[in-house]
Amino acid sequence: MNPSHVLEASQLLNERMGQKASLGIILGSGLGTFVDYLENKKEIPYSQIPHWTTSSVSGHKGQFVFGTLSNIPVYVLQGRIHYYEGHSLEEVTFPVRVLKQLGVTTLIVTNAAGSINRSYKPGGLMLIKDHINLLGANPLRGLNSPEWGPRFPDLTQAYDDTLRKKAKAVAKKIKLKLYEGVYVAVAGPSYETPAEVKMLKTLGADAVGMSTVPEVIVANHQGMKVCGISCLTNAAAHTGAHKLGHEEVLKVTKEISKKFGLFLKEFIITDHRSSRTK
Ligand code: HPA
């Protein structure tokens, strides 16, 4: 990745936003309505940001948003691009490099996922405690820029323990059922076969999706703290009366989006308060 491209993108965003944030949030399929909670919003379509690739997938609005939540400044990526769209993992993770350049130290990543663990009901939220990368690729492949991070970054706490504890405490406070499990990333775009789901279960995964892991690897490479949340939209390889499709995923995320938004809002406020009192 060309560092000057990251600088150009962040310079434009700095100029247009005029304010800084240390928290970044990436919203997955159908979860973009979270931005409705923000005040003092400034929005920039991805197509106006230099070197930023735009998404071709419905349910991904494709804009960079700055806003405040109870006076806490946040950058929100309303939509992401995916490996299955044909982009390189460098392109997929470019936004995370830009967020770092803008001063982000904590990243919240969200996605829609199919549940593998049969006790995790579709319509629920899952806190990601760890991941398995089955994309067959890694965003850090190639020459390493030491100013960005180490050649061989440690991923034993890819999802920050402290943030996970806070997320669980917030869920308890607002009486929200929050599962916790392992997310496996597959390349897609076809959904899994029943045999593949059986394999993923044997590997130790609780939910499956087609995103997030490259962003989390790059965020860790740059020393950011990460918290991940999956919206479980369907049972993976479900054997219902109809075929699984993206419309169903979007429909369920729409249904979950209210409780997801309330949880996320409360989590951000709680994390901000506790970080200030340290
Ligand atoms: N599999 C992979 N990705 C997904 C699924 C699924 O069942 N649901 C939402 N994203």
PDB file of C-alpha atoms and ligand atoms in Angstrom:
ATOM      1  CA  MET A   1       0.000   0.000   0.000  1.00  0.00           C
ATOM      2  CA  ASN A   2       1.268   3.422  -0.898  1.00  0.00           C
ATOM      3  CA  PRO A   3       1.627   5.537   2.307  1.00  0.00           C
ATOM      4  CA  SER A   4       1.126   8.740   0.313  1.00  0.00           C
ATOM      5  CA  HIS A   5      -2.359   7.521  -0.709  1.00  0.00           C
ATOM      6  CA  VAL A   6      -3.251   7.118   2.966  1.00  0.00           C
ATOM      7  CA  LEU A   7      -1.941  10.642   3.641  1.00  0.00           C
ATOM      8  CA  GLU A   8      -3.905  12.162   0.753  1.00  0.00           C
ATOM      9  CA  ALA A   9      -7.150  10.539   1.915  1.00  0.00           C
ATOM     10  CA  SER A  10      -6.662  11.548   5.534  1.00  0.00           C
ATOM     11  CA  GLN A  11      -5.718  15.107   4.560  1.00  0.00           C
ATOM     12  CA  LEU A  12      -8.943  15.546   2.628  1.00  0.00           C
ATOM     13  CA  LEU A  13     -10.997  14.071   5.478  1.00  0.00           C
ATOM     14  CA  ASN A  14      -9.267  16.287   8.045  1.00  0.00           C
ATOM     15  CA  GLU A  15     -10.014  19.359   5.953  1.00  0.00           C
ATOM     16  CA  ARG A  16     -13.650  18.426   5.356  1.00  0.00           C
ATOM     17  CA  MET A  17     -14.418  17.188   8.904  1.00  0.00           C
ATOM     18  CA  GLY A  18     -12.600  19.965  10.768  1.00  0.00           C
ATOM     19  CA  GLN A  19     -12.712  17.911  13.980  1.00  0.00           C
ATOM     20  CA  LYS A  20     -10.902  14.834  15.283  1.00  0.00           C
ATOM     21  CA  ALA A  21     -12.066  11.572  16.838  1.00  0.00           C
ATOM     22  CA  SER A  22     -10.177   8.709  18.464  1.00  0.00           C
ATOM     23  CA  LEU A  23     -12.974   6.186  17.920  1.00  0.00           C
ATOM     24  CA  GLY A  24     -13.795   4.607  14.562  1.00  0.00           C
ATOM     25  CA  ILE A  25     -16.778   2.389  13.758  1.00  0.00           C
ATOM     26  CA  ILE A  26     -17.247   0.232  10.669  1.00  0.00           C
ATOM     27  CA  LEU A  27     -20.888  -0.603   9.991  1.00  0.00           C
ATOM     28  CA  GLY A  28     -21.659  -3.815   8.155  1.00  0.00           C
ATOM     29  CA  SER A  29     -24.510  -4.896   5.876  1.00  0.00           C
ATOM     30  CA  GLY A  30     -27.803  -3.267   6.801  1.00  0.00           C
ATOM     31  CA  LEU A  31     -26.425  -1.658   9.976  1.00  0.00           C
ATOM     32  CA  GLY A  32     -25.859   1.811   8.541  1.00  0.00           C
ATOM     33  CA  THR A  33     -28.858   3.327  10.331  1.00  0.00           C
ATOM     34  CA  PHE A  34     -26.685   3.685  13.441  1.00  0.00           C
ATOM     35  CA  VAL A  35     -25.636   7.072  12.043  1.00  0.00           C
ATOM     36  CA  ASP A  36     -29.153   8.333  12.834  1.00  0.00           C
ATOM     37  CA  TYR A  37     -28.032   8.524  16.474  1.00  0.00           C
ATOM     38  CA  LEU A  38     -25.265  11.004  15.613  1.00  0.00           C
ATOM     39  CA  GLU A  39     -25.434  14.751  15.998  1.00  0.00           C
ATOM     40  CA  ASN A  40     -23.424  17.437  14.182  1.00  0.00           C
ATOM     41  CA  LYS A  41     -23.042  15.083  11.257  1.00  0.00           C
ATOM     42  CA  LYS A  42     -20.720  15.614   8.296  1.00  0.00           C
ATOM     43  CA  GLU A  43     -20.898  13.084   5.480  1.00  0.00           C
ATOM     44  CA  ILE A  44     -18.530  12.438   2.585  1.00  0.00           C
ATOM     45  CA  PRO A  45     -19.298   9.803  -0.073  1.00  0.00           C
ATOM     46  CA  TYR A  46     -16.430   7.343  -0.493  1.00  0.00           C
ATOM     47  CA  SER A  47     -16.299   8.287  -4.176  1.00  0.00           C
ATOM     48  CA  GLN A  48     -15.023  11.769  -3.152  1.00  0.00           C
ATOM     49  CA  ILE A  49     -12.136  10.444  -1.038  1.00  0.00           C
ATOM     50  CA  PRO A  50      -8.881   9.920  -2.962  1.00  0.00           C
ATOM     51  CA  HIS A  51      -7.846   6.262  -3.453  1.00  0.00           C
ATOM     52  CA  TRP A  52     -10.898   4.964  -1.536  1.00  0.00           C
ATOM     53  CA  THR A  53     -12.655   2.071  -3.270  1.00  0.00           C
ATOM     54  CA  THR A  54     -16.452   2.110  -3.381  1.00  0.00           C
ATOM     55  CA  SER A  55     -18.715  -0.874  -2.670  1.00  0.00           C
ATOM     56  CA  SER A  56     -21.052  -2.450  -5.186  1.00  0.00           C
ATOM     57  CA  VAL A  57     -23.170  -4.279  -2.602  1.00  0.00           C
ATOM     58  CA  SER A  58     -26.702  -3.222  -1.625  1.00  0.00           C
ATOM     59  CA  GLY A  59     -27.111  -2.415   2.065  1.00  0.00           C
ATOM     60  CA  HIS A  60     -23.752  -0.604   2.046  1.00  0.00           C
ATOM     61  CA  LYS A  61     -24.314   3.097   1.683  1.00  0.00           C
ATOM     62  CA  GLY A  62     -20.690   4.029   1.088  1.00  0.00           C
ATOM     63  CA  GLN A  63     -19.947   7.172   3.001  1.00  0.00           C
ATOM     64  CA  PHE A  64     -17.584   8.456   5.657  1.00  0.00           C
ATOM     65  CA  VAL A  65     -19.428  10.158   8.497  1.00  0.00           C
ATOM     66  CA  PHE A  66     -18.182  12.324  11.320  1.00  0.00           C
ATOM     67  CA  GLY A  67     -20.555  13.007  14.186  1.00  0.00           C
ATOM     68  CA  THR A  68     -20.976  13.228  17.939  1.00  0.00           C
ATOM     69  CA  LEU A  69     -22.758  10.917  20.310  1.00  0.00           C
ATOM     70  CA  SER A  70     -23.433  12.609  23.662  1.00  0.00           C
ATOM     71  CA  ASN A  71     -20.589  14.990  22.725  1.00  0.00           C
ATOM     72  CA  ILE A  72     -18.193  12.107  21.970  1.00  0.00           C
ATOM     73  CA  PRO A  73     -16.682  12.558  18.485  1.00  0.00           C
ATOM     74  CA  VAL A  74     -16.729   9.460  16.266  1.00  0.00           C
ATOM     75  CA  TYR A  75     -15.835   8.552  12.704  1.00  0.00           C
ATOM     76  CA  VAL A  76     -18.289   6.103  11.169  1.00  0.00           C
ATOM     77  CA  LEU A  77     -17.723   4.120   7.989  1.00  0.00           C
ATOM     78  CA  GLN A  78     -21.205   3.548   6.658  1.00  0.00           C
ATOM     79  CA  GLY A  79     -20.515   0.475   4.577  1.00  0.00           C
ATOM     80  CA  ARG A  80     -17.366  -1.414   3.626  1.00  0.00           C
ATOM     81  CA  ILE A  81     -15.882  -3.147   0.630  1.00  0.00           C
ATOM     82  CA  HIS A  82     -15.336  -6.892   0.519  1.00  0.00           C
ATOM     83  CA  TYR A  83     -12.796  -9.337  -0.818  1.00  0.00           C
ATOM     84  CA  TYR A  84     -15.528 -11.132  -2.791  1.00  0.00           C
ATOM     85  CA  GLU A  85     -16.192  -7.977  -4.810  1.00  0.00           C
ATOM     86  CA  GLY A  86     -12.840  -8.620  -6.433  1.00  0.00           C
ATOM     87  CA  HIS A  87     -10.823  -6.044  -4.493  1.00  0.00           C
ATOM     88  CA  SER A  88      -7.422  -6.779  -3.006  1.00  0.00           C
ATOM     89  CA  LEU A  89      -7.114  -6.967   0.770  1.00  0.00           C
ATOM     90  CA  GLU A  90      -5.006  -3.805   0.547  1.00  0.00           C
ATOM     91  CA  GLU A  91      -8.021  -1.992  -0.877  1.00  0.00           C
ATOM     92  CA  VAL A  92     -10.349  -3.619   1.650  1.00  0.00           C
ATOM     93  CA  THR A  93      -8.196  -2.409   4.562  1.00  0.00           C
ATOM     94  CA  PHE A  94      -7.237   1.012   3.163  1.00  0.00           C
ATOM     95  CA  PRO A  95      -9.958   2.685   5.299  1.00  0.00           C
ATOM     96  CA  VAL A  96      -8.405   1.252   8.483  1.00  0.00           C
ATOM     97  CA  ARG A  97      -5.016   2.730   7.533  1.00  0.00           C
ATOM     98  CA  VAL A  98      -6.711   6.085   6.968  1.00  0.00           C
ATOM     99  CA  LEU A  99      -8.513   5.909  10.322  1.00  0.00           C
ATOM    100  CA  LYS A 100      -5.165   5.334  12.036  1.00  0.00           C
ATOM    101  CA  GLN A 101      -3.692   8.322  10.228  1.00  0.00           C
ATOM    102  CA  LEU A 102      -6.649  10.401  11.433  1.00  0.00           C
ATOM    103  CA  GLY A 103      -5.804   9.482  15.047  1.00  0.00           C
ATOM    104  CA  VAL A 104      -8.143   6.568  15.749  1.00  0.00           C
ATOM    105  CA  THR A 105      -6.977   4.346  18.607  1.00  0.00           C
ATOM    106  CA  THR A 106     -10.102   2.221  19.126  1.00  0.00           C
ATOM    107  CA  LEU A 107     -12.006   0.500  16.339  1.00  0.00           C
ATOM    108  CA  ILE A 108     -15.456  -1.077  16.571  1.00  0.00           C
ATOM    109  CA  VAL A 109     -16.165  -3.465  13.701  1.00  0.00           C
ATOM    110  CA  THR A 110     -19.625  -4.819  12.975  1.00  0.00           C
ATOM    111  CA  ASN A 111     -21.020  -7.277  10.475  1.00  0.00           C
ATOM    112  CA  ALA A 112     -23.890  -9.542   9.523  1.00  0.00           C
ATOM    113  CA  ALA A 113     -23.126 -13.232  10.034  1.00  0.00           C
ATOM    114  CA  GLY A 114     -24.693 -16.650   9.886  1.00  0.00           C
ATOM    115  CA  SER A 115     -24.836 -18.533  13.182  1.00  0.00           C
ATOM    116  CA  ILE A 116     -23.058 -21.870  13.321  1.00  0.00           C
ATOM    117  CA  ASN A 117     -23.563 -22.463  17.015  1.00  0.00           C
ATOM    118  CA  ARG A 118     -27.127 -23.741  17.046  1.00  0.00           C
ATOM    119  CA  SER A 119     -27.822 -22.249  20.481  1.00  0.00           C
ATOM    120  CA  TYR A 120     -27.137 -18.749  19.048  1.00  0.00           C
ATOM    121  CA  LYS A 121     -30.490 -17.651  17.694  1.00  0.00           C
ATOM    122  CA  PRO A 122     -30.774 -15.593  14.475  1.00  0.00           C
ATOM    123  CA  GLY A 123     -31.787 -12.071  15.403  1.00  0.00           C
ATOM    124  CA  GLY A 124     -29.236 -12.021  18.226  1.00  0.00           C
ATOM    125  CA  LEU A 125     -25.945 -10.179  18.657  1.00  0.00           C
ATOM    126  CA  MET A 126     -22.583 -11.878  19.154  1.00  0.00           C
ATOM    127  CA  LEU A 127     -19.514 -10.259  20.662  1.00  0.00           C
ATOM    128  CA  ILE A 128     -16.482 -11.562  18.779  1.00  0.00           C
ATOM    129  CA  LYS A 129     -13.930 -13.054  21.156  1.00  0.00           C
ATOM    130  CA  ASP A 130     -11.593 -14.400  18.488  1.00  0.00           C
ATOM    131  CA  HIS A 131     -11.497 -15.148  14.780  1.00  0.00           C
ATOM    132  CA  ILE A 132     -10.389 -17.735  12.243  1.00  0.00           C
ATOM    133  CA  ASN A 133      -9.098 -16.454   8.921  1.00  0.00           C
ATOM    134  CA  LEU A 134     -10.208 -18.777   6.115  1.00  0.00           C
ATOM    135  CA  LEU A 135     -10.006 -16.153   3.378  1.00  0.00           C
ATOM    136  CA  GLY A 136      -6.908 -17.827   2.025  1.00  0.00           C
ATOM    137  CA  ALA A 137      -5.182 -14.446   2.094  1.00  0.00           C
ATOM    138  CA  ASN A 138      -3.755 -11.955   4.583  1.00  0.00           C
ATOM    139  CA  PRO A 139      -3.793  -8.143   4.200  1.00  0.00           C
ATOM    140  CA  LEU A 140      -0.224  -7.918   5.544  1.00  0.00           C
ATOM    141  CA  ARG A 141       1.237 -10.044   2.774  1.00  0.00           C
ATOM    142  CA  GLY A 142       3.977  -8.183   0.903  1.00  0.00           C
ATOM    143  CA  LEU A 143       6.565  -5.654   2.007  1.00  0.00           C
ATOM    144  CA  ASN A 144       6.037  -4.420   5.551  1.00  0.00           C
ATOM    145  CA  SER A 145       6.194  -0.728   6.471  1.00  0.00           C
ATOM    146  CA  PRO A 146       7.753  -0.721   9.973  1.00  0.00           C
ATOM    147  CA  GLU A 147       6.231   2.709  10.685  1.00  0.00           C
ATOM    148  CA  TRP A 148       2.808   1.047  10.447  1.00  0.00           C
ATOM    149  CA  GLY A 149       3.564  -2.029  12.520  1.00  0.00           C
ATOM    150  CA  PRO A 150       5.669  -5.158  12.987  1.00  0.00           C
ATOM    151  CA  ARG A 151       6.374  -7.750  10.292  1.00  0.00           C
ATOM    152  CA  PHE A 152       4.868 -10.501  12.451  1.00  0.00           C
ATOM    153  CA  PRO A 153       2.134  -8.931  14.596  1.00  0.00           C
ATOM    154  CA  ASP A 154       0.777 -10.772  17.611  1.00  0.00           C
ATOM    155  CA  LEU A 155      -2.948 -11.586  17.455  1.00  0.00           C
ATOM    156  CA  THR A 156      -3.467 -13.265  20.819  1.00  0.00           C
ATOM    157  CA  GLN A 157      -5.711 -10.381  21.892  1.00  0.00           C
ATOM    158  CA  ALA A 158      -7.038  -9.333  18.524  1.00  0.00           C
ATOM    159  CA  TYR A 159     -10.313  -8.423  20.271  1.00  0.00           C
ATOM    160  CA  ASP A 160      -9.421  -6.366  23.329  1.00  0.00           C
ATOM    161  CA  ASP A 161     -10.288  -8.015  26.658  1.00  0.00           C
ATOM    162  CA  THR A 162     -11.155  -4.778  28.419  1.00  0.00           C
ATOM    163  CA  LEU A 163     -13.523  -3.684  25.657  1.00  0.00           C
ATOM    164  CA  ARG A 164     -15.180  -7.106  25.699  1.00  0.00           C
ATOM    165  CA  LYS A 165     -15.724  -6.885  29.455  1.00  0.00           C
ATOM    166  CA  LYS A 166     -17.265  -3.439  29.033  1.00  0.00           C
ATOM    167  CA  ALA A 167     -19.498  -4.660  26.198  1.00  0.00           C
ATOM    168  CA  LYS A 168     -20.780  -7.530  28.334  1.00  0.00           C
ATOM    169  CA  ALA A 169     -21.425  -5.210  31.278  1.00  0.00           C
ATOM    170  CA  VAL A 170     -23.385  -2.815  29.045  1.00  0.00           C
ATOM    171  CA  ALA A 171     -25.455  -5.674  27.585  1.00  0.00           C
ATOM    172  CA  LYS A 172     -26.291  -6.826  31.108  1.00  0.00           C
ATOM    173  CA  LYS A 173     -27.236  -3.296  32.150  1.00  0.00           C
ATOM    174  CA  ILE A 174     -29.657  -2.831  29.272  1.00  0.00           C
ATOM    175  CA  LYS A 175     -30.886  -6.455  29.561  1.00  0.00           C
ATOM    176  CA  LEU A 176     -29.705  -7.432  26.108  1.00  0.00           C
ATOM    177  CA  LYS A 177     -28.762 -11.003  25.336  1.00  0.00           C
ATOM    178  CA  LEU A 178     -25.211 -10.890  23.984  1.00  0.00           C
ATOM    179  CA  TYR A 179     -23.614 -14.118  22.820  1.00  0.00           C
ATOM    180  CA  GLU A 180     -19.847 -14.356  22.706  1.00  0.00           C
ATOM    181  CA  GLY A 181     -17.991 -16.504  20.222  1.00  0.00           C
ATOM    182  CA  VAL A 182     -15.546 -17.113  17.423  1.00  0.00           C
ATOM    183  CA  TYR A 183     -16.113 -15.530  13.989  1.00  0.00           C
ATOM    184  CA  VAL A 184     -14.779 -17.271  10.933  1.00  0.00           C
ATOM    185  CA  ALA A 185     -14.201 -15.293   7.732  1.00  0.00           C
ATOM    186  CA  VAL A 186     -14.703 -17.058   4.413  1.00  0.00           C
ATOM    187  CA  ALA A 187     -14.165 -15.528   1.001  1.00  0.00           C
ATOM    188  CA  GLY A 188     -17.731 -15.950  -0.310  1.00  0.00           C
ATOM    189  CA  PRO A 189     -19.762 -14.745  -2.101  1.00  0.00           C
ATOM    190  CA  SER A 190     -21.633 -18.070  -2.170  1.00  0.00           C
ATOM    191  CA  TYR A 191     -23.091 -19.041   1.169  1.00  0.00           C
ATOM    192  CA  GLU A 192     -21.805 -22.225   2.803  1.00  0.00           C
ATOM    193  CA  THR A 193     -22.885 -25.763   2.076  1.00  0.00           C
ATOM    194  CA  PRO A 194     -24.134 -27.845   5.028  1.00  0.00           C
ATOM    195  CA  ALA A 195     -20.887 -29.858   4.872  1.00  0.00           C
ATOM    196  CA  GLU A 196     -18.840 -26.659   5.099  1.00  0.00           C
ATOM    197  CA  VAL A 197     -20.838 -25.483   8.101  1.00  0.00           C
ATOM    198  CA  LYS A 198     -20.181 -28.825   9.785  1.00  0.00           C
ATOM    199  CA  MET A 199     -16.467 -28.345   9.106  1.00  0.00           C
ATOM    200  CA  LEU A 200     -16.488 -24.756  10.425  1.00  0.00           C
ATOM    201  CA  LYS A 201     -18.212 -25.974  13.587  1.00  0.00           C
ATOM    202  CA  THR A 202     -15.529 -28.625  14.069  1.00  0.00           C
ATOM    203  CA  LEU A 203     -12.887 -25.907  13.666  1.00  0.00           C
ATOM    204  CA  GLY A 204     -14.409 -24.031  16.600  1.00  0.00           C
ATOM    205  CA  ALA A 205     -16.396 -21.262  14.884  1.00  0.00           C
ATOM    206  CA  ASP A 206     -19.701 -19.919  16.235  1.00  0.00           C
ATOM    207  CA  ALA A 207     -20.557 -17.568  13.368  1.00  0.00           C
ATOM    208  CA  VAL A 208     -19.515 -17.171   9.745  1.00  0.00           C
ATOM    209  CA  GLY A 209     -19.240 -14.113   7.539  1.00  0.00           C
ATOM    210  CA  MET A 210     -17.372 -12.616   4.601  1.00  0.00           C
ATOM    211  CA  SER A 211     -15.714  -9.565   6.128  1.00  0.00           C
ATOM    212  CA  THR A 212     -14.156  -7.995   9.234  1.00  0.00           C
ATOM    213  CA  VAL A 213     -11.076 -10.209   9.685  1.00  0.00           C
ATOM    214  CA  PRO A 214      -8.798  -8.272   7.255  1.00  0.00           C
ATOM    215  CA  GLU A 215      -9.747  -4.996   8.963  1.00  0.00           C
ATOM    216  CA  VAL A 216      -9.080  -6.490  12.402  1.00  0.00           C
ATOM    217  CA  ILE A 217      -5.657  -7.797  11.318  1.00  0.00           C
ATOM    218  CA  VAL A 218      -4.653  -4.371  10.006  1.00  0.00           C
ATOM    219  CA  ALA A 219      -6.034  -2.564  13.060  1.00  0.00           C
ATOM    220  CA  ASN A 220      -3.955  -4.843  15.299  1.00  0.00           C
ATOM    221  CA  HIS A 221      -0.920  -4.335  13.079  1.00  0.00           C
ATOM    222  CA  GLN A 222      -1.218  -0.609  13.837  1.00  0.00           C
ATOM    223  CA  GLY A 223      -1.740  -1.080  17.571  1.00  0.00           C
ATOM    224  CA  MET A 224      -5.440  -0.181  17.638  1.00  0.00           C
ATOM    225  CA  LYS A 225      -7.784  -1.702  20.204  1.00  0.00           C
ATOM    226  CA  VAL A 226     -10.593  -3.632  18.547  1.00  0.00           C
ATOM    227  CA  CYS A 227     -14.101  -4.630  19.538  1.00  0.00           C
ATOM    228  CA  GLY A 228     -16.175  -6.773  17.133  1.00  0.00           C
ATOM    229  CA  ILE A 229     -19.919  -7.364  17.040  1.00  0.00           C
ATOM    230  CA  SER A 230     -21.802  -9.709  14.709  1.00  0.00           C
ATOM    231  CA  CYS A 231     -25.516  -9.457  14.012  1.00  0.00           C
ATOM    232  CA  LEU A 232     -26.658 -13.031  13.535  1.00  0.00           C
ATOM    233  CA  THR A 233     -29.053 -12.821  10.630  1.00  0.00           C
ATOM    234  CA  ASN A 234     -29.638 -16.498   9.826  1.00  0.00           C
ATOM    235  CA  ALA A 235     -28.585 -19.996  10.690  1.00  0.00           C
ATOM    236  CA  ALA A 236     -25.613 -20.752   8.417  1.00  0.00           C
ATOM    237  CA  ALA A 237     -26.597 -23.119   5.577  1.00  0.00           C
ATOM    238  CA  HIS A 238     -30.128 -22.995   6.897  1.00  0.00           C
ATOM    239  CA  THR A 239     -32.426 -25.664   5.618  1.00  0.00           C
ATOM    240  CA  GLY A 240     -35.599 -23.564   5.761  1.00  0.00           C
ATOM    241  CA  ALA A 241     -38.451 -23.684   3.254  1.00  0.00           C
ATOM    242  CA  HIS A 242     -36.770 -21.000   1.121  1.00  0.00           C
ATOM    243  CA  LYS A 243     -33.254 -20.355  -0.099  1.00  0.00           C
ATOM    244  CA  LEU A 244     -30.952 -18.031   1.857  1.00  0.00           C
ATOM    245  CA  GLY A 245     -30.344 -14.692   0.142  1.00  0.00           C
ATOM    246  CA  HIS A 246     -28.888 -11.235   0.819  1.00  0.00           C
ATOM    247  CA  GLU A 247     -32.458  -9.834   1.097  1.00  0.00           C
ATOM    248  CA  GLU A 248     -33.061 -12.005   4.155  1.00  0.00           C
ATOM    249  CA  VAL A 249     -29.786 -10.821   5.692  1.00  0.00           C
ATOM    250  CA  LEU A 250     -30.794  -7.186   5.113  1.00  0.00           C
ATOM    251  CA  LYS A 251     -34.327  -7.776   6.429  1.00  0.00           C
ATOM    252  CA  VAL A 252     -33.044  -9.263   9.687  1.00  0.00           C
ATOM    253  CA  THR A 253     -30.379  -6.570  10.180  1.00  0.00           C
ATOM    254  CA  LYS A 254     -33.146  -4.015   9.738  1.00  0.00           C
ATOM    255  CA  GLU A 255     -35.130  -5.744  12.469  1.00  0.00           C
ATOM    256  CA  ILE A 256     -32.090  -5.924  14.766  1.00  0.00           C
ATOM    257  CA  SER A 257     -30.812  -2.436  13.943  1.00  0.00           C
ATOM    258  CA  LYS A 258     -32.729  -0.710  16.743  1.00  0.00           C
ATOM    259  CA  LYS A 259     -31.393  -2.869  19.579  1.00  0.00           C
ATOM    260  CA  PHE A 260     -27.995  -2.944  17.909  1.00  0.00           C
ATOM    261  CA  GLY A 261     -27.956   0.872  17.765  1.00  0.00           C
ATOM    262  CA  LEU A 262     -29.038   1.279  21.393  1.00  0.00           C
ATOM    263  CA  PHE A 263     -26.402  -1.174  22.547  1.00  0.00           C
ATOM    264  CA  LEU A 264     -23.655   0.443  20.498  1.00  0.00           C
ATOM    265  CA  LYS A 265     -24.582   3.900  21.721  1.00  0.00           C
ATOM    266  CA  GLU A 266     -24.570   2.835  25.375  1.00  0.00           C
ATOM    267  CA  PHE A 267     -21.299   0.971  24.878  1.00  0.00           C
ATOM    268  CA  ILE A 268     -19.552   3.988  23.354  1.00  0.00           C
ATOM    269  CA  ILE A 269     -20.732   6.303  26.124  1.00  0.00           C
ATOM    270  CA  THR A 270     -19.696   3.833  28.849  1.00  0.00           C
ATOM    271  CA  ASP A 271     -16.287   3.225  27.296  1.00  0.00           C
ATOM    272  CA  HIS A 272     -15.671   6.968  26.955  1.00  0.00           C
ATOM    273  CA  ARG A 273     -16.625   7.630  30.582  1.00  0.00           C
ATOM    274  CA  SER A 274     -14.489   4.816  31.962  1.00  0.00           C
ATOM    275  CA  SER A 275     -11.473   5.823  29.842  1.00  0.00           C
ATOM    276  CA  ARG A 276     -11.691   9.368  31.167  1.00  0.00           C
ATOM    277  CA  THR A 277     -11.838   8.329  34.823  1.00  0.00           C
ATOM    278  CA  LYS A 278      -8.676   6.206  34.538  1.00  0.00           C
TER     279      LYS A 278
HETATM  280  N1  HPA B   1     -22.700 -17.046   5.689  1.00  0.00           N
HETATM  281  C1  HPA B   1     -21.729 -16.156   5.362  1.00  0.00           C
HETATM  282  N2  HPA B   1     -21.904 -14.852   5.482  1.00  0.00           N
HETATM  283  C2  HPA B   1     -23.072 -14.399   5.977  1.00  0.00           C
HETATM  284  C3  HPA B   1     -24.113 -15.277   6.332  1.00  0.00           C
HETATM  285  C4  HPA B   1     -23.913 -16.683   6.181  1.00  0.00           C
HETATM  286  O1  HPA B   1     -24.791 -17.513   6.489  1.00  0.00           O
HETATM  287  N3  HPA B   1     -25.148 -14.502   6.784  1.00  0.00           N
HETATM  288  C5  HPA B   1     -24.728 -13.219   6.701  1.00  0.00           C
HETATM  289  N4  HPA B   1     -23.476 -13.142   6.213  1.00  0.00           N
END
